[in-house]
């Protein structure tokens, strides 16, 4: 029991989440209760007190970083919607998990944007997909779907166009084949021209354009500049079809002269309701789907998901953790992925700066070599689908070897360990040094990056920024150290931080992080040799494992930042085969919260570079 | 000096530019002979310049584990017992594990009794939906569905040709061995021979029975342990030998003659049908 009157505040800020929960229970009697569902942690907060409790959590308990805020629909189990928040301390440690519940009808909760601005996009997402209204949210609009969309698709009773059944596997597939069909034939939209008789076209009306521009202030507004020149506000639409936006991403920018007044990101063009698909899937089926999130770092995505589900499995009696060799291989893959991703992101940053494709292709040349290894190990260059619960798919192959089976096939054959050590010890370090010489001192790059798009450290934390964006601002926060997973505790590496939080620092952090990754990889190589021949999975792989009830939040330091998976197994005491809730805390998505604040007052010409320095990938942003 | 950084950068660009040609000079015309595997070098970790492969004149062969749209394994056409027989037993696991649910299977049933038989009547994969995850191959207990290497599946009309039916899906076992020799060998070792796992099990059972019968026929003086070793030895030898030889020859089964005769006729008919099919396919391809 914590006595908050006697205890100095400092211990509160370093205590465990259990201490924090106890403190909250005592401080807010009646408004805070422990979550007693089996396998669940944290506290449930009365919505009326939510803001107050959140403020306490942040100020008194020191949980200054809101990692994830997401909703769950408990239809049929109390019929309420639940917001789940995971808050962390930037100094490290485990999560304080708190929840607030509301009715499905007339769902309403107070907004926490006033406490953590990082809740902004996440609450908008919950509003969009679950229909929870957040009182006090400054800009409560749909974010992934368009304004005027009919319904809230993540609710359990919402059914998609291809709807066939609640859960996979679908019964029609076997043993009778169910009359083979292409799923597009089941689409209510047919081949996109036929509508069902009772379909109301009015429901499809897209009113988002109007509201977007209204918010940017299209009505002509005159501004007097310092020198007495008068200008009007100009609204510029950038994207979604714009090569520099790294995908289909759009920004509505209102300008005063050349300076930016407001910038409103518009996304969702690649939205496929990944999470709904995930809830229909079995646990294992989600693995290849995670590849498609941040498709440049599929190995990292796999790892995060495997960790989340393994945490749940660990609640059951028959769980064996991944073998040591599996962990070694996982880290090998994750760090190679980091290099792959950073090469790509630096290359594209240069593209954004106008150094068209030469630096990009040099970086890509190295990336291809790593992908060759991924392909030989997992069967695919980008959609690796390599991790499994309790291990990995297959051991790394003896040789990176190809088979000539088609006309004109040219064969390559390398010894895997030799290839890896050549890459890690010679080729990549040499390349990174050269790349560094090539770019870092380039005056154009420096002029355009130094002092541009500054994100101060406090803002970065408050906006839930992660990854190189956060570290570029000088915050030494890295999940690999803050809440270590896999074998990172035994590996020797440093967290790279910047100083000024500008584009250049983010660039420099990425460059240096590649060197740190190589340092880790050099420690991995001997471990790979030592563990040769050891098993790569623990236990046997079931094609549809039963996962004990409970919740878990598994997170990894992906190249783009903290990637978290919130997975809930619910509804069956013996364990479930399909997740009740599957949520992805996508770093690209939440990092975009900082785009608006970072660009304010900057010049329009810098927008593309600032966006490039966040390093987003739309597969993950839009999900 | 201001501008030094840019100049240095340009120097590096020039270096990259020339590195591509020094390679050309290093190998000279030998590049076009078989003597130097220039491809292996210029696509490997030691190369300095930037090289692309000249698709489609030159394709980078894909590694063994490469996975693209699955195919179904059937016996080779010159299989002695059951040419062209499906390895798939229509157990349905692949259809259940498939994440986008793009596999449809109709299990065959006996026309007389209506009881299900372990064979697919129809087998469909919608390759538009297939995400090439490889789960079907990973979890098939009969090694009957494998991921292909043929990635050139472009077609003019997706609505008619992108649902692969049984006929389109089947490929002989020898094909699998040719595209993935290491994996195929590992799998054969796990199964205990190059045959379908059911055939191997059946054979082992028969051998065990035969050994038992032999042991029973032996004078009572023969000690029991010997009998058991006799039962084990052939099975163990089986594992190594056929894998090494890459040919499986099942020992003659002990069945009554009429049955044997009937089966033989059936086999012959099947084999002929398979050969005819193969021929038809070839002719079809020539047109
Ligand atoms: S898992 Fe294998 S044996 Fe079973 S239905 Fe699929 S292909 Fe046939
Ligand atoms: S590769 Fe994956 S998606 Fe394709 S058929 Fe097999 S299980 Fe289904």
mmCIF file of C-alpha atoms in Angstrom, chain B residues 8-240:
data_model
loop_
_atom_site.group_PDB
_atom_site.id
_atom_site.type_symbol
_atom_site.label_atom_id
_atom_site.label_comp_id
_atom_site.label_asym_id
_atom_site.label_seq_id
_atom_site.Cartn_x
_atom_site.Cartn_y
_atom_site.Cartn_z
ATOM 1 C CA UNK B 8 33.534 15.338 -52.680
ATOM 2 C CA UNK B 9 30.100 13.906 -53.352
ATOM 3 C CA UNK B 10 30.553 14.299 -57.071
ATOM 4 C CA UNK B 11 33.855 12.477 -56.765
ATOM 5 C CA UNK B 12 32.074 9.542 -55.217
ATOM 6 C CA UNK B 13 29.482 9.538 -57.965
ATOM 7 C CA UNK B 14 32.254 9.413 -60.548
ATOM 8 C CA UNK B 15 33.868 6.547 -58.672
ATOM 9 C CA UNK B 16 30.631 4.593 -58.758
ATOM 10 C CA UNK B 17 30.271 5.341 -62.426
ATOM 11 C CA UNK B 18 33.699 3.986 -63.250
ATOM 12 C CA UNK B 19 33.450 1.023 -60.902
ATOM 13 C CA UNK B 20 30.800 -0.364 -63.176
ATOM 14 C CA UNK B 21 33.178 -0.255 -66.089
ATOM 15 C CA UNK B 22 36.288 -1.470 -64.325
ATOM 16 C CA UNK B 23 34.377 -4.655 -63.847
ATOM 17 C CA UNK B 24 33.775 -4.745 -67.563
ATOM 18 C CA UNK B 25 37.487 -4.318 -68.144
ATOM 19 C CA UNK B 26 38.436 -6.858 -65.525
ATOM 20 C CA UNK B 27 36.408 -9.593 -67.133
ATOM 21 C CA UNK B 28 36.504 -8.302 -70.657
ATOM 22 C CA UNK B 29 34.985 -10.594 -73.169
ATOM 23 C CA UNK B 30 35.315 -13.476 -70.756
ATOM 24 C CA UNK B 31 32.144 -12.068 -69.340
ATOM 25 C CA UNK B 32 30.313 -13.696 -72.158
ATOM 26 C CA UNK B 33 31.864 -17.108 -71.786
ATOM 27 C CA UNK B 34 31.050 -19.819 -69.366
ATOM 28 C CA UNK B 35 34.527 -19.800 -67.873
ATOM 29 C CA UNK B 36 33.935 -16.904 -65.500
ATOM 30 C CA UNK B 37 30.725 -16.847 -63.631
ATOM 31 C CA UNK B 38 30.585 -13.181 -63.928
ATOM 32 C CA UNK B 39 26.952 -13.155 -62.925
ATOM 33 C CA UNK B 40 27.712 -14.725 -59.591
ATOM 34 C CA UNK B 41 30.400 -12.129 -58.960
ATOM 35 C CA UNK B 42 28.612 -9.038 -60.074
ATOM 36 C CA UNK B 43 25.453 -9.911 -58.166
ATOM 37 C CA UNK B 44 27.334 -10.889 -55.015
ATOM 38 C CA UNK B 45 28.726 -9.063 -52.007
ATOM 39 C CA UNK B 46 32.128 -8.456 -53.594
ATOM 40 C CA UNK B 47 31.056 -6.459 -56.576
ATOM 41 C CA UNK B 48 31.846 -2.755 -56.686
ATOM 42 C CA UNK B 49 29.793 -1.244 -59.451
ATOM 43 C CA UNK B 50 26.083 -1.205 -59.950
ATOM 44 C CA UNK B 51 24.628 -3.963 -62.023
ATOM 45 C CA UNK B 52 21.210 -4.801 -63.105
ATOM 46 C CA UNK B 53 20.226 -8.038 -64.718
ATOM 47 C CA UNK B 54 18.896 -7.784 -68.219
ATOM 48 C CA UNK B 55 15.433 -9.160 -67.734
ATOM 49 C CA UNK B 56 14.095 -11.065 -69.617
ATOM 50 C CA UNK B 57 17.283 -11.987 -71.477
ATOM 51 C CA UNK B 58 18.783 -12.810 -68.160
ATOM 52 C CA UNK B 59 16.823 -13.655 -65.060
ATOM 53 C CA UNK B 60 18.037 -13.980 -61.544
ATOM 54 C CA UNK B 61 17.150 -17.529 -60.640
ATOM 55 C CA UNK B 62 15.115 -17.710 -57.467
ATOM 56 C CA UNK B 63 16.336 -19.530 -54.373
ATOM 57 C CA UNK B 64 14.853 -22.813 -53.305
ATOM 58 C CA UNK B 65 12.558 -21.410 -50.685
ATOM 59 C CA UNK B 66 11.110 -18.844 -53.012
ATOM 60 C CA UNK B 67 7.360 -19.052 -52.837
ATOM 61 C CA UNK B 68 4.837 -18.162 -55.395
ATOM 62 C CA UNK B 69 1.330 -19.500 -56.097
ATOM 63 C CA UNK B 70 1.115 -23.123 -54.949
ATOM 64 C CA UNK B 71 0.880 -26.279 -57.019
ATOM 65 C CA UNK B 72 -0.280 -29.774 -56.178
ATOM 66 C CA UNK B 73 2.132 -32.661 -56.215
ATOM 67 C CA UNK B 74 1.202 -35.773 -58.143
ATOM 68 C CA UNK B 75 3.166 -38.900 -58.921
ATOM 69 C CA UNK B 76 5.372 -38.764 -61.977
ATOM 70 C CA UNK B 77 3.902 -40.051 -65.200
ATOM 71 C CA UNK B 78 6.321 -42.929 -65.261
ATOM 72 C CA UNK B 79 5.562 -43.975 -61.713
ATOM 73 C CA UNK B 80 5.415 -47.779 -61.625
ATOM 74 C CA UNK B 81 2.280 -48.154 -59.499
ATOM 75 C CA UNK B 82 0.126 -45.089 -59.666
ATOM 76 C CA UNK B 83 1.218 -42.601 -62.300
ATOM 77 C CA UNK B 84 -0.354 -39.225 -61.929
ATOM 78 C CA UNK B 85 -1.918 -40.085 -58.585
ATOM 79 C CA UNK B 86 -2.641 -37.169 -56.283
ATOM 80 C CA UNK B 87 -0.609 -36.815 -53.131
ATOM 81 C CA UNK B 88 -3.359 -34.715 -51.675
ATOM 82 C CA UNK B 89 -5.741 -36.591 -49.435
ATOM 83 C CA UNK B 90 -8.282 -33.767 -49.259
ATOM 84 C CA UNK B 91 -7.715 -33.477 -45.533
ATOM 85 C CA UNK B 92 -8.615 -29.799 -45.774
ATOM 86 C CA UNK B 93 -5.842 -28.423 -43.592
ATOM 87 C CA UNK B 94 -4.502 -26.101 -46.275
ATOM 88 C CA UNK B 95 -7.994 -24.735 -46.889
ATOM 89 C CA UNK B 96 -8.322 -24.070 -43.176
ATOM 90 C CA UNK B 97 -4.935 -22.472 -42.632
ATOM 91 C CA UNK B 98 -4.992 -20.298 -45.745
ATOM 92 C CA UNK B 99 -5.180 -16.699 -44.471
ATOM 93 C CA UNK B 100 -7.169 -15.157 -47.336
ATOM 94 C CA UNK B 101 -9.185 -18.372 -47.679
ATOM 95 C CA UNK B 102 -8.504 -18.810 -51.359
ATOM 96 C CA UNK B 103 -8.483 -22.611 -51.457
ATOM 97 C CA UNK B 104 -11.650 -24.541 -52.215
ATOM 98 C CA UNK B 105 -11.625 -28.317 -52.050
ATOM 99 C CA UNK B 106 -14.316 -30.807 -52.957
ATOM 100 C CA UNK B 107 -13.522 -34.064 -51.306
ATOM 101 C CA UNK B 108 -14.140 -37.149 -53.420
ATOM 102 C CA UNK B 109 -16.590 -39.744 -52.288
ATOM 103 C CA UNK B 110 -17.165 -43.318 -53.229
ATOM 104 C CA UNK B 111 -19.944 -43.355 -55.869
ATOM 105 C CA UNK B 112 -21.417 -46.551 -54.452
ATOM 106 C CA UNK B 113 -21.346 -45.989 -50.749
ATOM 107 C CA UNK B 114 -21.158 -42.204 -50.654
ATOM 108 C CA UNK B 115 -18.403 -42.446 -48.089
ATOM 109 C CA UNK B 116 -15.592 -39.909 -48.405
ATOM 110 C CA UNK B 117 -12.357 -41.126 -49.936
ATOM 111 C CA UNK B 118 -8.985 -39.491 -49.375
ATOM 112 C CA UNK B 119 -8.656 -37.763 -52.704
ATOM 113 C CA UNK B 120 -9.779 -34.372 -53.969
ATOM 114 C CA UNK B 121 -12.504 -34.360 -56.566
ATOM 115 C CA UNK B 122 -11.905 -30.742 -57.303
ATOM 116 C CA UNK B 123 -9.285 -28.342 -56.061
ATOM 117 C CA UNK B 124 -9.309 -24.610 -56.712
ATOM 118 C CA UNK B 125 -6.994 -21.800 -55.790
ATOM 119 C CA UNK B 126 -7.915 -18.239 -56.593
ATOM 120 C CA UNK B 127 -4.493 -16.845 -57.353
ATOM 121 C CA UNK B 128 -5.764 -13.272 -57.318
ATOM 122 C CA UNK B 129 -6.366 -13.655 -53.607
ATOM 123 C CA UNK B 130 -3.453 -15.930 -52.757
ATOM 124 C CA UNK B 131 -0.939 -13.891 -50.775
ATOM 125 C CA UNK B 132 1.920 -16.339 -51.337
ATOM 126 C CA UNK B 133 2.365 -16.852 -47.654
ATOM 127 C CA UNK B 134 3.337 -20.502 -47.921
ATOM 128 C CA UNK B 135 1.227 -21.697 -45.001
ATOM 129 C CA UNK B 136 -0.503 -24.318 -47.125
ATOM 130 C CA UNK B 137 2.844 -25.886 -47.893
ATOM 131 C CA UNK B 138 4.073 -25.526 -44.354
ATOM 132 C CA UNK B 139 1.133 -27.270 -42.748
ATOM 133 C CA UNK B 140 0.175 -29.900 -45.306
ATOM 134 C CA UNK B 141 0.836 -33.185 -43.510
ATOM 135 C CA UNK B 142 1.211 -35.057 -46.801
ATOM 136 C CA UNK B 143 3.727 -32.819 -48.586
ATOM 137 C CA UNK B 144 1.111 -32.527 -51.289
ATOM 138 C CA UNK B 145 0.980 -28.786 -51.874
ATOM 139 C CA UNK B 146 4.127 -26.855 -52.689
ATOM 140 C CA UNK B 147 5.035 -23.327 -53.590
ATOM 141 C CA UNK B 148 6.063 -22.809 -57.171
ATOM 142 C CA UNK B 149 8.908 -20.801 -58.664
ATOM 143 C CA UNK B 150 7.132 -19.770 -61.820
ATOM 144 C CA UNK B 151 6.379 -16.120 -61.287
ATOM 145 C CA UNK B 152 5.507 -15.227 -64.847
ATOM 146 C CA UNK B 153 1.770 -15.637 -64.631
ATOM 147 C CA UNK B 154 0.654 -12.544 -66.472
ATOM 148 C CA UNK B 155 -2.470 -13.083 -68.507
ATOM 149 C CA UNK B 156 -4.834 -11.055 -70.600
ATOM 150 C CA UNK B 157 -7.955 -11.816 -68.639
ATOM 151 C CA UNK B 158 -7.982 -12.228 -64.936
ATOM 152 C CA UNK B 159 -11.627 -13.154 -64.702
ATOM 153 C CA UNK B 160 -11.276 -16.444 -66.535
ATOM 154 C CA UNK B 161 -7.809 -17.771 -65.905
ATOM 155 C CA UNK B 162 -6.960 -16.764 -62.387
ATOM 156 C CA UNK B 163 -8.831 -19.504 -60.620
ATOM 157 C CA UNK B 164 -6.485 -22.425 -60.944
ATOM 158 C CA UNK B 165 -8.324 -25.712 -61.027
ATOM 159 C CA UNK B 166 -6.981 -29.157 -60.310
ATOM 160 C CA UNK B 167 -5.747 -29.685 -63.833
ATOM 161 C CA UNK B 168 -3.888 -26.396 -63.814
ATOM 162 C CA UNK B 169 -2.467 -26.983 -60.356
ATOM 163 C CA UNK B 170 -0.934 -30.413 -60.630
ATOM 164 C CA UNK B 171 2.743 -30.863 -61.296
ATOM 165 C CA UNK B 172 4.740 -34.071 -61.021
ATOM 166 C CA UNK B 173 6.819 -34.805 -57.970
ATOM 167 C CA UNK B 174 9.993 -34.742 -60.056
ATOM 168 C CA UNK B 175 9.323 -31.072 -60.702
ATOM 169 C CA UNK B 176 9.325 -30.356 -57.001
ATOM 170 C CA UNK B 177 12.578 -32.244 -56.674
ATOM 171 C CA UNK B 178 14.073 -30.158 -59.433
ATOM 172 C CA UNK B 179 13.123 -26.771 -58.048
ATOM 173 C CA UNK B 180 13.862 -27.492 -54.400
ATOM 174 C CA UNK B 181 16.260 -30.418 -54.090
ATOM 175 C CA UNK B 182 17.392 -29.680 -50.537
ATOM 176 C CA UNK B 183 13.923 -29.223 -49.138
ATOM 177 C CA UNK B 184 12.603 -32.218 -51.026
ATOM 178 C CA UNK B 185 15.404 -34.366 -49.618
ATOM 179 C CA UNK B 186 14.770 -33.165 -46.082
ATOM 180 C CA UNK B 187 11.110 -33.922 -46.434
ATOM 181 C CA UNK B 188 11.812 -37.350 -47.854
ATOM 182 C CA UNK B 189 14.090 -38.085 -44.917
ATOM 183 C CA UNK B 190 11.335 -37.068 -42.529
ATOM 184 C CA UNK B 191 8.823 -39.249 -44.340
ATOM 185 C CA UNK B 192 11.198 -42.173 -44.631
ATOM 186 C CA UNK B 193 11.387 -42.406 -48.397
ATOM 187 C CA UNK B 194 10.656 -40.684 -51.646
ATOM 188 C CA UNK B 195 7.141 -42.025 -51.811
ATOM 189 C CA UNK B 196 3.953 -40.509 -50.500
ATOM 190 C CA UNK B 197 3.820 -40.908 -46.754
ATOM 191 C CA UNK B 198 0.811 -43.246 -46.890
ATOM 192 C CA UNK B 199 2.628 -45.588 -49.245
ATOM 193 C CA UNK B 200 5.599 -45.631 -46.907
ATOM 194 C CA UNK B 201 3.450 -46.280 -43.863
ATOM 195 C CA UNK B 202 1.616 -49.028 -45.669
ATOM 196 C CA UNK B 203 4.894 -50.620 -46.659
ATOM 197 C CA UNK B 204 6.273 -50.430 -43.164
ATOM 198 C CA UNK B 205 3.151 -52.000 -41.796
ATOM 199 C CA UNK B 206 3.369 -54.833 -44.288
ATOM 200 C CA UNK B 207 7.017 -55.376 -43.540
ATOM 201 C CA UNK B 208 6.365 -55.433 -39.843
ATOM 202 C CA UNK B 209 3.572 -57.943 -40.409
ATOM 203 C CA UNK B 210 5.791 -60.033 -42.640
ATOM 204 C CA UNK B 211 8.554 -59.933 -40.060
ATOM 205 C CA UNK B 212 6.140 -60.974 -37.366
ATOM 206 C CA UNK B 213 4.880 -63.790 -39.518
ATOM 207 C CA UNK B 214 8.442 -64.871 -40.189
ATOM 208 C CA UNK B 215 9.236 -64.726 -36.511
ATOM 209 C CA UNK B 216 6.185 -66.815 -35.711
ATOM 210 C CA UNK B 217 7.163 -69.342 -38.353
ATOM 211 C CA UNK B 218 10.637 -69.654 -36.853
ATOM 212 C CA UNK B 219 11.246 -72.495 -34.423
ATOM 213 C CA UNK B 220 10.143 -71.617 -30.945
ATOM 214 C CA UNK B 221 13.799 -71.557 -29.928
ATOM 215 C CA UNK B 222 14.335 -68.259 -31.748
ATOM 216 C CA UNK B 223 14.447 -65.518 -29.150
ATOM 217 C CA UNK B 224 11.932 -62.690 -29.364
ATOM 218 C CA UNK B 225 14.374 -59.751 -29.552
ATOM 219 C CA UNK B 226 15.732 -61.014 -32.849
ATOM 220 C CA UNK B 227 12.302 -60.837 -34.354
ATOM 221 C CA UNK B 228 11.894 -57.253 -33.364
ATOM 222 C CA UNK B 229 15.236 -56.243 -34.848
ATOM 223 C CA UNK B 230 14.239 -58.018 -38.020
ATOM 224 C CA UNK B 231 11.153 -55.876 -38.106
ATOM 225 C CA UNK B 232 13.061 -52.684 -37.613
ATOM 226 C CA UNK B 233 16.006 -53.164 -39.881
ATOM 227 C CA UNK B 234 14.316 -52.968 -43.261
ATOM 228 C CA UNK B 235 12.454 -49.890 -42.237
ATOM 229 C CA UNK B 236 15.613 -48.163 -41.125
ATOM 230 C CA UNK B 237 17.429 -49.200 -44.269
ATOM 231 C CA UNK B 238 14.538 -47.846 -46.279
ATOM 232 C CA UNK B 239 15.095 -44.376 -45.023
ATOM 233 C CA UNK B 240 18.640 -44.105 -46.148
#
